[in-house]
mmCIF file of C-alpha atoms in Angstrom:
data_model
loop_
_atom_site.group_PDB
_atom_site.id
_atom_site.type_symbol
_atom_site.label_atom_id
_atom_site.label_comp_id
_atom_site.label_asym_id
_atom_site.label_seq_id
_atom_site.Cartn_x
_atom_site.Cartn_y
_atom_site.Cartn_z
ATOM 1 C CA MET I 12 71.145 43.281 -62.493
ATOM 2 C CA ALA I 13 67.513 44.365 -62.091
ATOM 3 C CA GLN I 14 66.638 45.927 -58.755
ATOM 4 C CA PRO I 15 63.514 44.469 -57.090
ATOM 5 C CA PHE I 16 60.663 46.941 -56.587
ATOM 6 C CA LYS I 17 58.816 46.564 -53.304
ATOM 7 C CA VAL I 18 55.260 47.866 -53.396
ATOM 8 C CA SER I 19 54.582 49.933 -50.292
ATOM 9 C CA ARG I 20 52.165 48.534 -47.746
ATOM 10 C CA PRO I 21 50.400 51.460 -46.105
ATOM 11 C CA LEU I 22 47.970 51.165 -43.224
ATOM 12 C CA GLY I 23 44.705 49.659 -44.422
ATOM 13 C CA LEU I 24 46.168 47.550 -47.201
ATOM 14 C CA ILE I 25 48.032 44.347 -47.844
ATOM 15 C CA GLU I 26 50.442 43.889 -50.730
ATOM 16 C CA PRO I 27 48.633 43.476 -54.071
ATOM 17 C CA ASP I 28 48.992 40.293 -56.081
ATOM 18 C CA ILE I 29 52.017 40.474 -58.370
ATOM 19 C CA PRO I 30 52.266 37.895 -61.198
ATOM 20 C CA LEU I 31 54.816 35.275 -60.198
ATOM 21 C CA ASP I 32 56.264 35.200 -63.702
ATOM 22 C CA ARG I 33 56.792 38.966 -63.779
ATOM 23 C CA PRO I 34 58.074 40.309 -60.441
ATOM 24 C CA LEU I 35 58.283 44.065 -60.209
ATOM 25 C CA THR I 36 61.622 45.777 -60.660
ATOM 26 C CA TYR I 37 62.503 49.457 -60.651
ATOM 27 C CA GLU I 38 63.439 49.179 -64.313
ATOM 28 C CA LEU I 39 60.102 47.577 -65.244
ATOM 29 C CA VAL I 40 57.987 50.009 -63.224
ATOM 30 C CA GLY I 41 60.022 52.931 -64.551
ATOM 31 C CA LEU I 42 59.437 51.849 -68.144
ATOM 32 C CA GLY I 43 55.727 51.450 -67.453
ATOM 33 C CA LYS I 44 55.576 54.935 -65.962
ATOM 34 C CA LYS I 45 57.300 56.436 -69.002
ATOM 35 C CA LEU I 46 54.846 54.693 -71.311
ATOM 36 C CA PHE I 47 51.890 55.734 -69.143
ATOM 37 C CA PHE I 48 52.696 59.431 -69.564
ATOM 38 C CA ASP I 49 53.721 59.257 -73.226
ATOM 39 C CA SER I 50 51.250 60.787 -75.681
ATOM 40 C CA SER I 51 53.332 59.888 -78.741
ATOM 41 C CA LEU I 52 51.811 56.397 -78.724
ATOM 42 C CA SER I 53 48.351 57.732 -79.610
ATOM 43 C CA ARG I 54 47.101 58.354 -83.137
ATOM 44 C CA THR I 55 47.155 62.167 -82.871
ATOM 45 C CA GLY I 56 50.085 62.362 -80.472
ATOM 46 C CA THR I 57 47.993 64.183 -77.859
ATOM 47 C CA THR I 58 46.644 61.379 -75.665
ATOM 48 C CA SER I 59 48.347 59.242 -73.040
ATOM 49 C CA CYS I 60 47.022 56.903 -70.368
ATOM 50 C CA ALA I 61 47.424 59.819 -67.971
ATOM 51 C CA THR I 62 45.060 61.971 -70.014
ATOM 52 C CA CYS I 63 42.138 60.077 -68.485
ATOM 53 C CA HIS I 64 43.936 58.874 -65.347
ATOM 54 C CA ASP I 65 45.373 62.150 -64.096
ATOM 55 C CA PRO I 66 47.476 62.126 -60.884
ATOM 56 C CA LYS I 67 46.191 65.633 -60.141
ATOM 57 C CA PHE I 68 42.826 63.966 -59.610
ATOM 58 C CA GLY I 69 43.876 60.743 -57.905
ATOM 59 C CA TYR I 70 44.640 59.062 -61.250
ATOM 60 C CA ALA I 71 40.988 59.568 -62.254
ATOM 61 C CA ASP I 72 39.298 61.813 -64.809
ATOM 62 C CA PRO I 73 37.679 65.092 -63.655
ATOM 63 C CA ARG I 74 35.470 65.116 -66.756
ATOM 64 C CA PRO I 75 32.086 63.361 -66.415
ATOM 65 C CA HIS I 76 32.783 61.398 -69.601
ATOM 66 C CA SER I 77 36.325 60.568 -70.628
ATOM 67 C CA ILE I 78 37.410 61.644 -74.095
ATOM 68 C CA SER I 79 39.495 59.342 -76.260
ATOM 69 C CA ASP I 80 42.122 60.371 -78.778
ATOM 70 C CA GLY I 81 40.639 62.473 -81.551
ATOM 71 C CA GLY I 82 37.896 63.884 -79.334
ATOM 72 C CA ILE I 83 35.489 60.938 -79.177
ATOM 73 C CA ILE I 84 33.362 61.300 -76.044
ATOM 74 C CA GLN I 85 33.020 58.029 -74.154
ATOM 75 C CA SER I 86 29.965 56.921 -72.173
ATOM 76 C CA ARG I 87 31.860 56.460 -68.908
ATOM 77 C CA ASN I 88 34.101 58.265 -66.470
ATOM 78 C CA ALA I 89 37.594 56.835 -66.020
ATOM 79 C CA PRO I 90 37.954 55.775 -62.363
ATOM 80 C CA SER I 91 41.009 56.110 -60.148
ATOM 81 C CA LEU I 92 43.882 53.681 -60.675
ATOM 82 C CA TYR I 93 44.942 53.698 -57.039
ATOM 83 C CA ASN I 94 44.842 50.121 -55.707
ATOM 84 C CA VAL I 95 43.823 48.773 -59.118
ATOM 85 C CA GLY I 96 46.296 45.937 -58.581
ATOM 86 C CA PHE I 97 43.840 44.377 -56.138
ATOM 87 C CA LEU I 98 41.070 43.994 -58.727
ATOM 88 C CA PRO I 99 40.193 40.454 -59.892
ATOM 89 C CA SER I 100 38.859 41.942 -63.147
ATOM 90 C CA VAL I 101 39.129 45.335 -64.811
ATOM 91 C CA MET I 102 36.790 48.071 -66.076
ATOM 92 C CA TRP I 103 33.410 49.157 -64.714
ATOM 93 C CA ASP I 104 31.855 46.067 -66.293
ATOM 94 C CA GLY I 105 34.706 43.633 -65.605
ATOM 95 C CA ARG I 106 35.209 42.771 -69.252
ATOM 96 C CA PHE I 107 38.977 42.340 -68.919
ATOM 97 C CA ARG I 108 40.503 39.650 -66.754
ATOM 98 C CA THR I 109 43.782 41.424 -66.082
ATOM 99 C CA LEU I 110 45.410 44.838 -66.314
ATOM 100 C CA GLU I 111 47.506 43.490 -69.156
ATOM 101 C CA ASP I 112 44.358 42.535 -71.069
ATOM 102 C CA GLN I 113 42.951 46.021 -70.654
ATOM 103 C CA VAL I 114 45.839 47.517 -72.620
ATOM 104 C CA SER I 115 44.546 45.790 -75.740
ATOM 105 C CA GLY I 116 41.258 47.634 -75.316
ATOM 106 C CA ALA I 117 42.929 51.040 -74.992
ATOM 107 C CA PHE I 118 45.230 50.473 -77.988
ATOM 108 C CA HIS I 119 42.514 49.957 -80.553
ATOM 109 C CA GLU I 120 41.192 52.166 -83.330
ATOM 110 C CA SER I 121 37.997 52.712 -81.333
ATOM 111 C CA GLY I 122 39.815 52.743 -77.998
ATOM 112 C CA GLU I 123 41.195 55.530 -75.877
ATOM 113 C CA MET I 124 44.497 55.792 -77.762
ATOM 114 C CA GLY I 125 42.866 55.932 -81.204
ATOM 115 C CA GLU I 126 45.090 53.350 -82.878
ATOM 116 C CA ASP I 127 45.787 49.664 -82.610
ATOM 117 C CA VAL I 128 48.549 48.155 -80.560
ATOM 118 C CA ALA I 129 50.554 47.197 -83.684
ATOM 119 C CA SER I 130 50.893 50.878 -84.581
ATOM 120 C CA ALA I 131 51.957 51.717 -81.036
ATOM 121 C CA VAL I 132 54.580 48.980 -81.114
ATOM 122 C CA LEU I 133 55.854 50.303 -84.449
ATOM 123 C CA ALA I 134 56.266 53.741 -82.858
ATOM 124 C CA LEU I 135 58.222 52.179 -79.997
ATOM 125 C CA LYS I 136 60.490 50.280 -82.374
ATOM 126 C CA SER I 137 61.295 53.505 -84.227
ATOM 127 C CA ASN I 138 62.416 55.136 -80.965
ATOM 128 C CA ARG I 139 66.000 54.284 -80.067
ATOM 129 C CA GLU I 140 65.541 55.055 -76.377
ATOM 130 C CA TYR I 141 62.541 52.770 -76.066
ATOM 131 C CA VAL I 142 64.327 49.997 -77.966
ATOM 132 C CA SER I 143 67.162 50.239 -75.457
ATOM 133 C CA LEU I 144 64.796 50.279 -72.473
ATOM 134 C CA PHE I 145 62.811 47.260 -73.683
ATOM 135 C CA ARG I 146 65.997 45.315 -74.323
ATOM 136 C CA ASN I 147 67.224 46.183 -70.844
ATOM 137 C CA VAL I 148 63.977 45.132 -69.140
ATOM 138 C CA PHE I 149 62.718 42.291 -71.355
ATOM 139 C CA ASP I 150 65.817 41.336 -73.323
ATOM 140 C CA GLU I 151 63.891 41.861 -76.580
ATOM 141 C CA GLU I 152 62.579 44.614 -78.821
ATOM 142 C CA PRO I 153 59.243 46.337 -78.092
ATOM 143 C CA ASN I 154 56.184 44.155 -78.628
ATOM 144 C CA ALA I 155 52.519 44.194 -77.622
ATOM 145 C CA GLU I 156 52.814 41.731 -74.734
ATOM 146 C CA ASP I 157 55.689 43.581 -73.088
ATOM 147 C CA LEU I 158 53.936 46.921 -73.588
ATOM 148 C CA GLY I 159 50.987 45.565 -71.611
ATOM 149 C CA THR I 160 53.268 44.088 -68.949
ATOM 150 C CA ALA I 161 55.102 47.367 -68.418
ATOM 151 C CA LEU I 162 51.959 49.496 -68.162
ATOM 152 C CA ALA I 163 50.258 47.007 -65.831
ATOM 153 C CA SER I 164 53.358 46.846 -63.639
ATOM 154 C CA PHE I 165 53.365 50.612 -63.153
ATOM 155 C CA GLU I 166 49.654 50.551 -62.343
ATOM 156 C CA ARG I 167 50.229 47.858 -59.696
ATOM 157 C CA SER I 168 52.708 50.182 -57.998
ATOM 158 C CA LEU I 169 49.927 52.727 -57.352
ATOM 159 C CA VAL I 170 48.754 51.893 -53.849
ATOM 160 C CA SER I 171 46.976 54.216 -51.457
ATOM 161 C CA GLY I 172 46.165 53.852 -47.780
ATOM 162 C CA ASN I 173 47.358 55.709 -44.658
ATOM 163 C CA SER I 174 44.215 57.824 -44.479
ATOM 164 C CA ALA I 175 42.914 59.274 -41.229
ATOM 165 C CA PHE I 176 40.460 56.370 -41.134
ATOM 166 C CA ASP I 177 43.306 53.850 -41.425
ATOM 167 C CA HIS I 178 45.179 55.448 -38.549
ATOM 168 C CA TYR I 179 41.996 55.373 -36.488
ATOM 169 C CA LEU I 180 41.007 51.754 -37.202
ATOM 170 C CA PHE I 181 44.220 49.935 -38.063
ATOM 171 C CA GLY I 182 46.698 52.170 -36.261
ATOM 172 C CA GLY I 183 44.755 52.485 -33.026
ATOM 173 C CA ASP I 184 44.891 56.285 -33.024
ATOM 174 C CA ALA I 185 41.636 57.342 -31.374
ATOM 175 C CA GLY I 186 42.294 60.975 -32.247
ATOM 176 C CA ALA I 187 42.774 60.417 -35.984
ATOM 177 C CA LEU I 188 39.062 61.048 -36.659
ATOM 178 C CA ASP I 189 37.066 63.898 -35.199
ATOM 179 C CA ALA I 190 33.604 63.504 -33.646
ATOM 180 C CA LEU I 191 31.730 64.159 -36.891
ATOM 181 C CA GLU I 192 33.843 61.641 -38.832
ATOM 182 C CA ILE I 193 33.349 59.004 -36.124
ATOM 183 C CA LYS I 194 29.610 59.573 -36.316
ATOM 184 C CA GLY I 195 29.891 59.177 -40.091
ATOM 185 C CA LEU I 196 31.708 55.876 -39.663
ATOM 186 C CA GLU I 197 28.837 54.717 -37.461
ATOM 187 C CA VAL I 198 26.315 55.710 -40.147
ATOM 188 C CA PHE I 199 28.477 54.008 -42.798
ATOM 189 C CA SER I 200 28.573 50.733 -40.883
ATOM 190 C CA THR I 201 25.005 50.662 -39.534
ATOM 191 C CA LYS I 202 22.012 52.667 -40.795
ATOM 192 C CA GLY I 203 23.664 53.549 -44.115
ATOM 193 C CA GLY I 204 24.306 49.894 -44.942
ATOM 194 C CA CYS I 205 27.423 50.881 -46.871
ATOM 195 C CA LEU I 206 29.382 47.864 -45.615
ATOM 196 C CA ASN I 207 27.060 45.584 -47.602
ATOM 197 C CA CYS I 208 29.111 46.398 -50.709
ATOM 198 C CA HIS I 209 32.060 48.484 -49.490
ATOM 199 C CA ASP I 210 33.824 45.872 -47.373
ATOM 200 C CA VAL I 211 36.188 46.548 -44.482
ATOM 201 C CA PHE I 212 38.048 43.529 -43.125
ATOM 202 C CA HIS I 213 38.642 44.251 -39.467
ATOM 203 C CA PRO I 214 37.311 42.459 -36.360
ATOM 204 C CA GLU I 215 35.177 45.476 -35.504
ATOM 205 C CA PHE I 216 33.193 45.139 -38.740
ATOM 206 C CA ASN I 217 33.772 41.650 -40.109
ATOM 207 C CA ALA I 218 33.763 38.255 -38.399
ATOM 208 C CA LEU I 219 36.635 37.194 -40.652
ATOM 209 C CA GLY I 220 38.824 39.862 -39.092
ATOM 210 C CA GLY I 221 41.806 40.955 -41.121
ATOM 211 C CA GLY I 222 43.592 44.215 -41.780
ATOM 212 C CA LEU I 223 42.338 45.337 -45.168
ATOM 213 C CA ALA I 224 39.958 48.074 -46.291
ATOM 214 C CA LEU I 225 39.496 48.277 -50.053
ATOM 215 C CA PHE I 226 35.845 49.318 -49.658
ATOM 216 C CA SER I 227 34.640 47.014 -52.443
ATOM 217 C CA ASP I 228 33.082 43.581 -52.669
ATOM 218 C CA PHE I 229 34.400 43.353 -56.284
ATOM 219 C CA ARG I 230 30.875 42.481 -57.384
ATOM 220 C CA TYR I 231 28.504 44.181 -59.794
ATOM 221 C CA HIS I 232 25.308 45.923 -58.797
ATOM 222 C CA ASN I 233 22.429 47.799 -60.382
ATOM 223 C CA LEU I 234 21.839 51.125 -58.622
ATOM 224 C CA GLY I 235 19.712 52.598 -61.367
ATOM 225 C CA VAL I 236 22.434 55.062 -62.378
ATOM 226 C CA GLY I 237 21.694 56.214 -65.917
ATOM 227 C CA TYR I 238 18.185 54.725 -66.003
ATOM 228 C CA GLN I 239 15.689 57.061 -67.625
ATOM 229 C CA TRP I 240 12.478 56.719 -69.643
ATOM 230 C CA GLY I 241 12.475 52.962 -69.246
ATOM 231 C CA ARG I 242 15.995 52.273 -70.442
ATOM 232 C CA PHE I 243 19.662 52.483 -69.520
ATOM 233 C CA ARG I 244 21.934 54.765 -71.515
ATOM 234 C CA ASP I 245 24.679 52.235 -70.725
ATOM 235 C CA PRO I 246 23.664 48.579 -70.217
ATOM 236 C CA GLY I 247 26.745 47.913 -68.091
ATOM 237 C CA ARG I 248 27.911 44.353 -67.611
ATOM 238 C CA TYR I 249 25.126 43.048 -69.867
ATOM 239 C CA ALA I 250 26.812 44.656 -72.898
ATOM 240 C CA TRP I 251 29.361 41.853 -73.048
ATOM 241 C CA SER I 252 27.917 39.083 -70.831
ATOM 242 C CA ARG I 253 24.452 39.104 -72.486
ATOM 243 C CA ASP I 254 23.087 37.899 -69.158
ATOM 244 C CA GLU I 255 19.812 39.754 -68.630
ATOM 245 C CA THR I 256 20.218 39.570 -64.854
ATOM 246 C CA GLU I 257 23.303 41.801 -65.224
ATOM 247 C CA TRP I 258 21.509 44.589 -67.089
ATOM 248 C CA GLY I 259 22.632 47.943 -65.674
ATOM 249 C CA GLU I 260 25.193 46.418 -63.308
ATOM 250 C CA PHE I 261 28.568 48.040 -62.626
ATOM 251 C CA ARG I 262 31.470 47.166 -60.339
ATOM 252 C CA THR I 263 31.484 48.452 -56.774
ATOM 253 C CA PRO I 264 34.230 51.118 -56.809
ATOM 254 C CA PHE I 265 36.811 51.739 -54.131
ATOM 255 C CA LEU I 266 36.063 54.695 -51.869
ATOM 256 C CA ARG I 267 39.548 55.999 -51.231
ATOM 257 C CA ASN I 268 40.689 59.492 -52.247
ATOM 258 C CA LEU I 269 37.150 60.641 -53.016
ATOM 259 C CA THR I 270 38.109 64.265 -52.361
ATOM 260 C CA LEU I 271 40.358 64.031 -55.440
ATOM 261 C CA THR I 272 38.309 61.920 -57.823
ATOM 262 C CA ALA I 273 35.026 63.744 -58.505
ATOM 263 C CA PRO I 274 32.735 63.307 -60.377
ATOM 264 C CA TYR I 275 31.308 60.027 -59.184
ATOM 265 C CA MET I 276 29.496 56.962 -60.571
ATOM 266 C CA HIS I 277 30.355 55.174 -63.814
ATOM 267 C CA ASP I 278 28.861 57.985 -65.883
ATOM 268 C CA GLY I 279 30.208 60.896 -63.832
ATOM 269 C CA SER I 280 26.634 62.018 -63.226
ATOM 270 C CA LEU I 281 27.075 63.010 -59.570
ATOM 271 C CA GLY I 282 29.408 65.930 -58.979
ATOM 272 C CA THR I 283 29.690 65.979 -55.182
ATOM 273 C CA LEU I 284 29.720 63.550 -52.287
ATOM 274 C CA GLU I 285 26.586 65.240 -50.994
ATOM 275 C CA GLU I 286 24.846 64.262 -54.237
ATOM 276 C CA VAL I 287 26.108 60.697 -53.892
ATOM 277 C CA VAL I 288 24.738 60.401 -50.356
ATOM 278 C CA ASP I 289 21.404 61.888 -51.441
ATOM 279 C CA PHE I 290 21.242 59.375 -54.303
ATOM 280 C CA TYR I 291 21.681 56.423 -51.959
ATOM 281 C CA ASN I 292 19.430 57.978 -49.337
ATOM 282 C CA ARG I 293 16.484 58.021 -51.725
ATOM 283 C CA GLY I 294 17.153 54.403 -52.750
ATOM 284 C CA GLY I 295 18.838 54.889 -56.115
ATOM 285 C CA ASN I 296 16.763 54.953 -59.290
ATOM 286 C CA ALA I 297 13.975 52.389 -59.481
ATOM 287 C CA ASN I 298 14.205 49.949 -62.402
ATOM 288 C CA PRO I 299 13.306 46.293 -63.057
ATOM 289 C CA ASN I 300 16.794 45.031 -62.144
ATOM 290 C CA LEU I 301 17.545 47.212 -59.104
ATOM 291 C CA SER I 302 19.864 45.490 -56.639
ATOM 292 C CA PRO I 303 17.920 44.193 -53.592
ATOM 293 C CA SER I 304 20.406 45.931 -51.286
ATOM 294 C CA ILE I 305 19.396 49.351 -52.637
ATOM 295 C CA HIS I 306 16.512 50.950 -50.748
ATOM 296 C CA PRO I 307 15.720 54.282 -49.054
ATOM 297 C CA LEU I 308 17.948 54.905 -46.017
ATOM 298 C CA TYR I 309 15.971 57.668 -44.307
ATOM 299 C CA LEU I 310 19.085 59.476 -43.124
ATOM 300 C CA ASN I 311 18.477 62.872 -41.595
ATOM 301 C CA GLY I 312 20.512 65.971 -42.375
ATOM 302 C CA SER I 313 23.065 65.494 -39.606
ATOM 303 C CA GLU I 314 23.586 61.842 -40.509
ATOM 304 C CA LYS I 315 24.147 62.721 -44.159
ATOM 305 C CA ALA I 316 26.660 65.435 -43.221
ATOM 306 C CA ALA I 317 28.491 63.008 -40.949
ATOM 307 C CA LEU I 318 28.646 60.354 -43.673
ATOM 308 C CA VAL I 319 30.128 62.858 -46.127
ATOM 309 C CA ALA I 320 32.712 63.883 -43.522
ATOM 310 C CA PHE I 321 33.684 60.241 -43.013
ATOM 311 C CA LEU I 322 34.038 59.625 -46.749
ATOM 312 C CA LYS I 323 36.374 62.606 -46.963
ATOM 313 C CA SER I 324 38.543 61.060 -44.226
ATOM 314 C CA LEU I 325 39.446 58.226 -46.621
ATOM 315 C CA THR I 326 41.839 60.391 -48.641
ATOM 316 C CA SER I 327 45.510 59.474 -48.387
ATOM 317 C CA PRO I 328 48.021 62.258 -47.617
ATOM 318 C CA GLU I 329 50.374 60.623 -50.125
ATOM 319 C CA ALA I 330 47.715 60.832 -52.849
ATOM 320 C CA GLU I 331 47.112 64.478 -51.938
ATOM 321 C CA ALA I 332 50.846 65.160 -52.136
ATOM 322 C CA ALA I 333 51.083 63.443 -55.531
ATOM 323 C CA ALA I 334 48.149 65.505 -56.778
ATOM 324 C CA GLN I 335 49.726 68.701 -55.548
ATOM 325 C CA SER I 336 53.068 67.801 -57.120
ATOM 326 C CA ALA I 337 51.427 67.105 -60.483
ATOM 327 C CA SER I 338 49.522 70.399 -60.267
ATOM 328 C CA THR I 339 52.747 72.410 -59.998
ATOM 329 C CA LEU I 340 53.899 71.405 -63.482
ATOM 330 C CA ASP I 341 53.861 74.332 -65.882
ATOM 331 C CA ARG I 342 52.181 72.449 -68.738
ATOM 332 C CA PRO I 343 49.872 69.473 -69.264
ATOM 333 C CA TRP I 344 52.388 66.680 -68.665
ATOM 334 C CA TYR I 345 50.383 64.276 -70.833
ATOM 335 C CA GLN I 346 51.152 66.346 -73.935
ATOM 336 C CA LYS I 347 54.416 65.442 -75.675
ATOM 337 C CA ALA I 348 55.601 63.712 -72.540
ATOM 338 C CA GLY I 349 57.540 60.886 -74.161
ATOM 339 C CA PRO I 350 61.267 60.635 -74.723
ATOM 340 C CA SER I 351 62.760 62.442 -77.699
ATOM 341 C CA LYS I 352 63.283 60.394 -80.829
#
């Protein structure tokens, strides 16, 4: 009998939405994890989901632009997967409705895995261990739908809270943040205007109250990132919506575990948190579709330093421990990580 998997609920989070028709079990999450780290499903046998979503870097990509199987350089940086189960849509431009849908984009000849999902399924069917695992979890042989379900289920298990900020705000520990970090929180919530897009649901900051800090409004905004010589290198949400008002818009990212997930922005163009704060402080990059909430902040040096210190306080000790554990492996775990055939 399958053993139910209970997603942890750390300080600062609620439990993510789990599809009612596919409750999490240890067997399902375990299969998804095995698939996530298996490079044998890619065209060249050298790329796995974890190649671009590396636990050593908070399940993000330390390269400014992610590189798909076969060495094709992408236009965007793969963001962290922590708390991705809370997203109402997926990708920087929201093109996929669900995590399951996103798998179809990765398993495509032009996608990150370098081959279509039919070829990946064929590889799974030729692997006796995977056939056994799929029959145990789904009561059927490997197929595209179940591949997506398994991967998405593992991703929904990746939750991250319990930061120093969470202990300070939600846990009532006045000593969890030092004086500089508390000043940074004040800048974040007042002069910096960060709460306009990076929501915190708590009575101190939001009339709706609550006990949740995902630091995202789940909306799409134009900050001018990538705008140069009168054009965007990446049109963002417009690329698939064809709505001219969404030109250059990208999803508001979560702010947790920023000390692990550099570089920042959808194109990995900012390498440090100091650069990020400077970018916002000058009002982004002017362009015809700049979000009305983006404007110069006029923060002074001490305010900028405090804001950076606060942002660093949002890193989870569990995420740090997972990163450290992954770093102790003696080889790139995403290479030849799948079960033997």
